[in-house]
Amino acid sequence: MTVYFYGADEVPYGCFSNFSDHGFDLDGVWWPTSEHYFQAQKFKGTRHADLIRRARTPLRAAELGRDASRPLRRDWERVKDDVMRRAVATKFRAHADIRDVLLSTGDEEIVEDTTSDHYWGRGRTGNGKNMLGRILVRTRSRLRAELAEAPEGDGSRPRQPPSSHRS
């Protein structure tokens, strides 16, 4: 069964949203959400990036990041997927509770259920690229691999949830 998500307040999969309230440290600073990080990276090394990082809400960070009057970094189209992968992986490594939710999805496909974004989600036609969902699946696989490699109870890697939590 496919796992669909969209709103950050949806239980249990709202944590998959970039708007979910799960901050993390990355590049030596605190990011309130993965949306803040992603949008700021469009303007890495500029004053505008820090303005986005300090935005009060992820919606405001998104608005600032989509401001067409500001030029995007030249390599944005080439690096945007890697930026998203890095944000998502860091977020799920930083929070055991949502890591457990992600791991509990088993081997199911994960789909951002939005009709307005054909690249990151399923899009209006349902045939979008679903890059965020694909990144979540890849992150889930990597977290599982890390768990398998970690010595039992050493605390250096995320712990795998009990098997009763997997579907």
mmCIF file of C-alpha atoms in Angstrom:
data_model
loop_
_atom_site.group_PDB
_atom_site.id
_atom_site.type_symbol
_atom_site.label_atom_id
_atom_site.label_comp_id
_atom_site.label_asym_id
_atom_site.label_seq_id
_atom_site.Cartn_x
_atom_site.Cartn_y
_atom_site.Cartn_z
ATOM 1 C CA MET A 1 0.000 0.000 0.000
ATOM 2 C CA THR A 2 1.407 3.393 -1.016
ATOM 3 C CA VAL A 3 2.043 5.920 1.765
ATOM 4 C CA TYR A 4 0.690 9.372 0.891
ATOM 5 C CA PHE A 5 1.544 12.562 2.785
ATOM 6 C CA TYR A 6 1.198 16.287 2.376
ATOM 7 C CA GLY A 7 0.341 18.484 5.375
ATOM 8 C CA ALA A 8 2.828 18.745 8.231
ATOM 9 C CA ASP A 9 -0.007 18.277 10.763
ATOM 10 C CA GLU A 10 -1.234 14.955 9.328
ATOM 11 C CA VAL A 11 -0.747 11.935 11.590
ATOM 12 C CA PRO A 12 1.365 9.894 11.299
ATOM 13 C CA TYR A 13 3.074 10.940 8.047
ATOM 14 C CA GLY A 14 3.042 14.732 8.353
ATOM 15 C CA CYS A 15 6.644 14.489 9.527
ATOM 16 C CA PHE A 16 7.573 13.673 5.909
ATOM 17 C CA SER A 17 6.619 17.222 4.922
ATOM 18 C CA ASN A 18 9.399 19.797 4.665
ATOM 19 C CA PHE A 19 7.130 22.066 6.722
ATOM 20 C CA SER A 20 7.167 19.704 9.733
ATOM 21 C CA ASP A 21 8.544 21.217 12.932
ATOM 22 C CA HIS A 22 11.718 19.105 13.083
ATOM 23 C CA GLY A 23 14.764 21.347 13.097
ATOM 24 C CA PHE A 24 18.379 20.306 12.857
ATOM 25 C CA ASP A 25 21.964 21.531 12.870
ATOM 26 C CA LEU A 26 23.629 21.565 9.460
ATOM 27 C CA ASP A 27 26.564 23.550 8.123
ATOM 28 C CA GLY A 28 27.186 24.910 11.612
ATOM 29 C CA VAL A 29 23.783 26.572 12.067
ATOM 30 C CA TRP A 30 20.278 25.647 13.253
ATOM 31 C CA TRP A 31 17.549 25.191 10.635
ATOM 32 C CA PRO A 32 13.966 25.277 12.009
ATOM 33 C CA THR A 33 12.675 23.012 9.199
ATOM 34 C CA SER A 34 13.994 21.279 6.105
ATOM 35 C CA GLU A 35 12.028 23.860 4.079
ATOM 36 C CA HIS A 36 14.097 26.642 5.626
ATOM 37 C CA TYR A 37 17.297 24.819 4.684
ATOM 38 C CA PHE A 38 16.213 23.979 1.148
ATOM 39 C CA GLN A 39 14.993 27.468 0.290
ATOM 40 C CA ALA A 40 18.053 29.155 1.812
ATOM 41 C CA GLN A 41 20.412 27.015 -0.249
ATOM 42 C CA LYS A 42 19.082 28.696 -3.393
ATOM 43 C CA PHE A 43 21.010 31.764 -2.195
ATOM 44 C CA LYS A 44 23.902 30.110 -0.326
ATOM 45 C CA GLY A 45 26.502 32.578 0.897
ATOM 46 C CA THR A 46 24.234 35.631 0.644
ATOM 47 C CA ARG A 47 22.371 37.794 3.125
ATOM 48 C CA HIS A 48 19.121 36.485 1.669
ATOM 49 C CA ALA A 49 20.005 32.919 2.733
ATOM 50 C CA ASP A 50 20.268 33.999 6.363
ATOM 51 C CA LEU A 51 17.012 35.939 6.089
ATOM 52 C CA ILE A 52 15.308 32.735 4.930
ATOM 53 C CA ARG A 53 16.906 30.713 7.743
ATOM 54 C CA ARG A 54 15.487 33.166 10.280
ATOM 55 C CA ALA A 55 11.974 33.213 8.768
ATOM 56 C CA ARG A 56 9.290 32.695 11.426
ATOM 57 C CA THR A 57 7.505 29.896 9.560
ATOM 58 C CA PRO A 58 8.317 27.393 6.817
ATOM 59 C CA LEU A 59 5.665 29.047 4.650
ATOM 60 C CA ARG A 60 7.469 32.376 4.963
ATOM 61 C CA ALA A 61 10.784 30.659 4.182
ATOM 62 C CA ALA A 62 9.186 29.190 1.051
ATOM 63 C CA GLU A 63 7.818 32.573 0.005
ATOM 64 C CA LEU A 64 11.216 34.193 0.440
ATOM 65 C CA GLY A 65 12.914 31.355 -1.415
ATOM 66 C CA ARG A 66 10.540 31.688 -4.345
ATOM 67 C CA ASP A 67 11.041 35.437 -4.656
ATOM 68 C CA ALA A 68 11.646 35.813 -8.404
ATOM 69 C CA SER A 69 13.361 39.182 -7.913
ATOM 70 C CA ARG A 70 16.384 37.411 -6.364
ATOM 71 C CA PRO A 71 18.745 35.523 -8.663
ATOM 72 C CA LEU A 72 19.205 31.840 -7.847
ATOM 73 C CA ARG A 73 22.694 30.446 -7.526
ATOM 74 C CA ARG A 74 23.978 29.440 -10.964
ATOM 75 C CA ASP A 75 24.188 25.725 -10.217
ATOM 76 C CA TRP A 76 20.770 25.429 -8.543
ATOM 77 C CA GLU A 77 19.134 23.087 -11.057
ATOM 78 C CA ARG A 78 22.143 20.772 -10.854
ATOM 79 C CA VAL A 79 22.368 20.697 -7.023
ATOM 80 C CA LYS A 80 18.764 21.006 -5.832
ATOM 81 C CA ASP A 81 18.160 17.250 -5.502
ATOM 82 C CA ASP A 82 21.363 16.814 -3.490
ATOM 83 C CA VAL A 83 20.381 19.748 -1.270
ATOM 84 C CA MET A 84 17.018 18.088 -0.597
ATOM 85 C CA ARG A 85 18.650 14.693 0.061
ATOM 86 C CA ARG A 86 21.017 16.277 2.573
ATOM 87 C CA ALA A 87 18.223 18.131 4.388
ATOM 88 C CA VAL A 88 15.943 15.091 4.583
ATOM 89 C CA ALA A 89 18.707 12.736 5.748
ATOM 90 C CA THR A 90 19.871 15.177 8.424
ATOM 91 C CA LYS A 91 16.320 15.746 9.669
ATOM 92 C CA PHE A 92 15.580 12.024 10.052
ATOM 93 C CA ARG A 93 18.941 11.285 11.691
ATOM 94 C CA ALA A 94 18.309 14.069 14.224
ATOM 95 C CA HIS A 95 14.872 12.880 15.410
ATOM 96 C CA ALA A 96 14.350 9.295 16.567
ATOM 97 C CA ASP A 97 10.554 9.631 16.660
ATOM 98 C CA ILE A 98 10.172 10.539 12.990
ATOM 99 C CA ARG A 99 12.976 8.165 11.987
ATOM 100 C CA ASP A 100 10.841 5.385 13.482
ATOM 101 C CA VAL A 101 7.832 6.587 11.455
ATOM 102 C CA LEU A 102 9.884 6.521 8.260
ATOM 103 C CA LEU A 103 11.280 3.066 8.996
ATOM 104 C CA SER A 104 7.786 1.805 9.848
ATOM 105 C CA THR A 105 6.736 2.296 6.214
ATOM 106 C CA GLY A 106 8.526 -0.944 5.331
ATOM 107 C CA ASP A 107 9.156 -1.146 1.611
ATOM 108 C CA GLU A 108 6.143 0.929 0.599
ATOM 109 C CA GLU A 109 6.296 3.659 -2.000
ATOM 110 C CA ILE A 110 6.070 7.138 -0.438
ATOM 111 C CA VAL A 111 4.282 9.870 -2.387
ATOM 112 C CA GLU A 112 3.917 13.582 -1.735
ATOM 113 C CA ASP A 113 0.213 13.945 -2.445
ATOM 114 C CA THR A 114 0.151 17.380 -4.029
ATOM 115 C CA THR A 115 -1.518 18.372 -7.266
ATOM 116 C CA SER A 116 0.420 21.636 -7.460
ATOM 117 C CA ASP A 117 3.981 20.272 -7.729
ATOM 118 C CA HIS A 118 4.847 17.936 -10.588
ATOM 119 C CA TYR A 119 8.540 17.778 -9.645
ATOM 120 C CA TRP A 120 8.622 17.193 -5.861
ATOM 121 C CA GLY A 121 5.175 15.578 -5.674
ATOM 122 C CA ARG A 122 2.741 13.577 -7.787
ATOM 123 C CA GLY A 123 1.393 16.631 -9.585
ATOM 124 C CA ARG A 124 -1.981 17.400 -11.079
ATOM 125 C CA THR A 125 -2.003 14.326 -13.322
ATOM 126 C CA GLY A 126 -0.722 11.953 -10.648
ATOM 127 C CA ASN A 127 2.287 11.147 -12.828
ATOM 128 C CA GLY A 128 4.712 13.676 -11.347
ATOM 129 C CA LYS A 129 8.336 12.870 -10.574
ATOM 130 C CA ASN A 130 7.635 12.654 -6.819
ATOM 131 C CA MET A 131 11.252 13.495 -6.063
ATOM 132 C CA LEU A 132 10.564 14.164 -2.375
ATOM 133 C CA GLY A 133 8.912 10.767 -2.003
ATOM 134 C CA ARG A 134 11.810 9.115 -3.807
ATOM 135 C CA ILE A 135 14.298 10.900 -1.544
ATOM 136 C CA LEU A 136 12.385 9.689 1.515
ATOM 137 C CA VAL A 137 12.545 6.093 0.216
ATOM 138 C CA ARG A 138 16.283 6.444 -0.397
ATOM 139 C CA THR A 139 16.772 7.938 3.074
ATOM 140 C CA ARG A 140 14.819 5.039 4.581
ATOM 141 C CA SER A 141 17.115 2.540 2.818
ATOM 142 C CA ARG A 142 20.239 4.335 3.987
ATOM 143 C CA LEU A 143 19.009 4.506 7.576
ATOM 144 C CA ARG A 144 18.326 0.756 7.483
ATOM 145 C CA ALA A 145 21.835 0.113 6.172
ATOM 146 C CA GLU A 146 23.318 2.265 8.947
ATOM 147 C CA LEU A 147 21.317 0.336 11.525
ATOM 148 C CA ALA A 148 22.553 -2.966 10.140
ATOM 149 C CA GLU A 149 26.181 -1.792 10.336
ATOM 150 C CA ALA A 150 25.986 -0.299 13.835
ATOM 151 C CA PRO A 151 27.206 -2.385 16.756
ATOM 152 C CA GLU A 152 24.267 -3.168 19.036
ATOM 153 C CA GLY A 153 23.683 -0.465 21.614
ATOM 154 C CA ASP A 154 26.721 1.681 20.817
ATOM 155 C CA GLY A 155 24.540 4.772 20.479
ATOM 156 C CA SER A 156 26.343 6.006 17.376
ATOM 157 C CA ARG A 157 23.588 5.065 14.964
ATOM 158 C CA PRO A 158 19.816 5.268 15.049
ATOM 159 C CA ARG A 159 18.162 2.235 16.564
ATOM 160 C CA GLN A 160 15.755 0.198 14.509
ATOM 161 C CA PRO A 161 12.179 0.266 15.785
ATOM 162 C CA PRO A 162 10.649 -2.969 17.063
ATOM 163 C CA SER A 163 9.396 -5.188 14.241
ATOM 164 C CA SER A 164 5.795 -4.633 15.366
ATOM 165 C CA HIS A 165 6.084 -1.076 14.013
ATOM 166 C CA ARG A 166 6.841 -2.161 10.451
ATOM 167 C CA SER A 167 4.195 -2.740 7.821
#
